[in-house]
Short mmCIF file of C-alpha atoms in Angstrom, two decimals:
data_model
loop_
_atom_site.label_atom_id
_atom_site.label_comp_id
_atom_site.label_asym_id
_atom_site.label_seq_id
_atom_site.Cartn_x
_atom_site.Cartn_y
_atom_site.Cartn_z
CA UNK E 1381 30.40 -10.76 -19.44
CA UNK E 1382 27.35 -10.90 -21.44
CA UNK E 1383 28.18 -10.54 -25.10
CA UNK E 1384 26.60 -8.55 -27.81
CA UNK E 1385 22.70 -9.09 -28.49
CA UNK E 1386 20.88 -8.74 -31.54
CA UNK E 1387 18.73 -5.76 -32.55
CA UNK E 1388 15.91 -7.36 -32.80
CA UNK E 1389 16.00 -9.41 -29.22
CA UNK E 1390 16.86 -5.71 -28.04
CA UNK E 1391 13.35 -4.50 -29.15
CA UNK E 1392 11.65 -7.50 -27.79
CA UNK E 1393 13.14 -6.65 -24.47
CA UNK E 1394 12.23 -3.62 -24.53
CA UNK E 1395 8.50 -4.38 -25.43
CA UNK E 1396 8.52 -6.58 -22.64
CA UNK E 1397 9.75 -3.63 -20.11
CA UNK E 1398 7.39 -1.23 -21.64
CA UNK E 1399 4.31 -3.39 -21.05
CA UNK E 1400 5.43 -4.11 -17.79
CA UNK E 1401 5.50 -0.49 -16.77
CA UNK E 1402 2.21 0.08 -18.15
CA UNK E 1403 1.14 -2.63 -15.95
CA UNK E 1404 2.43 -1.21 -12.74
CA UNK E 1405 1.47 2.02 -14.03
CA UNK E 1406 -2.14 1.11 -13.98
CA UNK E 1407 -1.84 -1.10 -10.64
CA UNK E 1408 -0.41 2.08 -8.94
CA UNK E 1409 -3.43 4.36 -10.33
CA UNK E 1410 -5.70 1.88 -9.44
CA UNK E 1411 -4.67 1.45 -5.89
CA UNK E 1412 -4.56 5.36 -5.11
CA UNK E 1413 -8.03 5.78 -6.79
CA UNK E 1414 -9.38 2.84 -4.14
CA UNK E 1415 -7.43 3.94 -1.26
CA UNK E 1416 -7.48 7.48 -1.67
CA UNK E 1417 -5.36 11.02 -1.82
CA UNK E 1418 -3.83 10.75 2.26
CA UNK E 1419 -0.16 10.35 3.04
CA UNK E 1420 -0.68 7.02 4.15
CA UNK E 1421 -1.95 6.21 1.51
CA UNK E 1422 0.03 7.46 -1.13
CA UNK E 1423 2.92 5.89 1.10
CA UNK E 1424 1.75 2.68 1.08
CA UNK E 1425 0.87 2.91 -2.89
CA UNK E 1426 4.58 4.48 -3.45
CA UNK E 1427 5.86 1.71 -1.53
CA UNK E 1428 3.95 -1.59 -3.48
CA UNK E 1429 4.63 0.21 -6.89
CA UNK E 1430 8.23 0.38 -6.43
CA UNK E 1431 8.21 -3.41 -4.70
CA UNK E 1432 6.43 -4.60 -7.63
CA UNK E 1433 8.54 -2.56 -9.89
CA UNK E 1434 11.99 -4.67 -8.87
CA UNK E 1435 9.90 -7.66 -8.19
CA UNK E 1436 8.84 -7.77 -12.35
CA UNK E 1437 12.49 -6.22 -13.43
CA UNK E 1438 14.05 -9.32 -12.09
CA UNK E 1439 11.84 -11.62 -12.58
CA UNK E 1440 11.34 -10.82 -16.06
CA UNK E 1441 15.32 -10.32 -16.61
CA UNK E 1442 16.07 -13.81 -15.04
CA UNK E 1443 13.13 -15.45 -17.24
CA UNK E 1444 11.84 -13.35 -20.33
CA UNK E 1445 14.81 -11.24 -21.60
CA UNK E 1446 16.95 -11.82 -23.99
CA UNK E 1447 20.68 -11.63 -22.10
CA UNK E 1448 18.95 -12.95 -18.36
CA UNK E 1449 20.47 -9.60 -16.68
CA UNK E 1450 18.80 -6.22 -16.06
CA UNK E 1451 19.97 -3.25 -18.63
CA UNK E 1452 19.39 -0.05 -18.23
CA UNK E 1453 17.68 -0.17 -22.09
CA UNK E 1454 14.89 -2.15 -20.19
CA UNK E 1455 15.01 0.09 -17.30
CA UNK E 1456 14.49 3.24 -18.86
CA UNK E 1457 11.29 2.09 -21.01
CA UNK E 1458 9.58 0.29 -18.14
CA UNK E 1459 10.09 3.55 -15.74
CA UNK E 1460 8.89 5.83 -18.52
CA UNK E 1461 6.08 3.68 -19.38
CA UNK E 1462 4.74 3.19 -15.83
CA UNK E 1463 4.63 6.99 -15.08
CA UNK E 1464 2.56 7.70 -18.70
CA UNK E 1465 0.59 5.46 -17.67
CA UNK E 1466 -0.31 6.44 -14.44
CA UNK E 1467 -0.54 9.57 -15.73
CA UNK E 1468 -3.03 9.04 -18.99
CA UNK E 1469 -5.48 7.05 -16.51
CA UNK E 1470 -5.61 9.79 -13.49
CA UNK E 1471 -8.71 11.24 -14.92
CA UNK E 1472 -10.67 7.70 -14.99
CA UNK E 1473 -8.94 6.92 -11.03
CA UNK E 1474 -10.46 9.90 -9.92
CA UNK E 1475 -14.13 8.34 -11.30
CA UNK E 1476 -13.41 5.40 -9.82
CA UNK E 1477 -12.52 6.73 -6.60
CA UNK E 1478 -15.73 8.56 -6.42
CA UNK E 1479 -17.57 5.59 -7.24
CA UNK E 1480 -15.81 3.33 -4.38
CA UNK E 1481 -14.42 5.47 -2.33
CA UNK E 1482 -18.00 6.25 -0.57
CA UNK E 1483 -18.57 2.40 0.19
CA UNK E 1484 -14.94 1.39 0.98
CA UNK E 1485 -15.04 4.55 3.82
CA UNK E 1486 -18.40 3.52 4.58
CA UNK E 1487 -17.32 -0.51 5.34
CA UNK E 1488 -13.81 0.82 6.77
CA UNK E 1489 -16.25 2.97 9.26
CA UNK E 1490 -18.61 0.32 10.54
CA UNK E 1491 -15.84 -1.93 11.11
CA UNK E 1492 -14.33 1.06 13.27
CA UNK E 1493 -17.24 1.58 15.00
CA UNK E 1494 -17.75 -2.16 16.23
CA UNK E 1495 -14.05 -1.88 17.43
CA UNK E 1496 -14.47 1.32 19.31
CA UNK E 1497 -17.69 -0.23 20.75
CA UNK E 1498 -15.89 -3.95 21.90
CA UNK E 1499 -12.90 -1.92 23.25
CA UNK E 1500 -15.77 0.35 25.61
CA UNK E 1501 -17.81 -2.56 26.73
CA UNK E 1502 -13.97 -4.23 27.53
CA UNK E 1503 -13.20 -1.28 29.59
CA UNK E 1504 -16.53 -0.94 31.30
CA UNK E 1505 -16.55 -4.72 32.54
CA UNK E 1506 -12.82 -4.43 34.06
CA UNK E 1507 -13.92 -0.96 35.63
CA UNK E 1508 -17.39 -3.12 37.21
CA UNK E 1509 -15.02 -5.95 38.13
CA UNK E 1510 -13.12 -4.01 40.62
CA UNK E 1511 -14.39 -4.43 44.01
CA UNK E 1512 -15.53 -1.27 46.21
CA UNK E 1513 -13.89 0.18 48.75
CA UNK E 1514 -10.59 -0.72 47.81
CA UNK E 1515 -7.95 2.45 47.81
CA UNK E 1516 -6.67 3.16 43.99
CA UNK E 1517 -3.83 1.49 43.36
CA UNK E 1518 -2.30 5.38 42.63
CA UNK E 1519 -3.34 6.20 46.46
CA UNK E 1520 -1.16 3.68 47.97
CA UNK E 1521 2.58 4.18 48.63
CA UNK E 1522 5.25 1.67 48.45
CA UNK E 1523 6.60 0.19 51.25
CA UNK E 1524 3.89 1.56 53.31
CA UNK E 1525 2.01 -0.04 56.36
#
């Protein structure tokens, strides 16, 4: 059992748990304002911002607190600190999703296109390949002479 810690080593834990919220705070709002407003998206930034989230906790309890456990008194700040600061920089996400958002979608949909276009020329080369006059494979019957 972890025994009592002083008052002071308290505070600097918590500190430590509040920044780090901020941090993932602002990671999270980042991410959504470069990927965008979808459900895939908002997945996939729900999902890293809670991975990172238990990723710091621990780290940061095995190596920068004061007892070298988690407590809920470094919980609590780092959870409230992370959503007030997502939330204070939502207005400055949304400019900076309208200032990438148009070149990210426009890179994402070029690379699209040359995959669409490499998949077509794919399936027009096997369709040339097969020779004439054969019976589709969907016309012939098993076992049949």
């Amino acid at each position: 059992m972890v025994g009592a810690i002083p008052a002071a080593a308290v505070l600097h834990d918590v500190f430590l748990a509040a920044g780090a919220g901020c941090l993932i705070g602002a990671l999270y709002r980042m991410l959504r304002a470069v990927l965008g407003n979808s459900r895939a998206a908002c997945f996939f930034c729900d999902c890293t911002a809670l991975a990172l989230a238990a990723l710091m906790f621990r780290s940061a309890a095995v190596s920068a607190f004061t007892s070298g456990v988690m407590r809920w008194y470094t919980a609590l700040p780092m959870g409230l600190f992370a959503l007030w600061s997502q939330r204070l920089l939502r207005g400055s996400s949304r400019c900076l999703h309208a200032a990438l958002g148009r070149p990210v979608r426009a890179v994402y949909g070029a690379a699209a296109r040359l995959w669409r276009k490499k998949q077509d020329r794919i399936r027009r080369e096997k369709k040339k390949s097969r020779p004439k006059g054969l019976k589709k494979p969907s016309a012939v019957l098993y076992n049949s002479k």
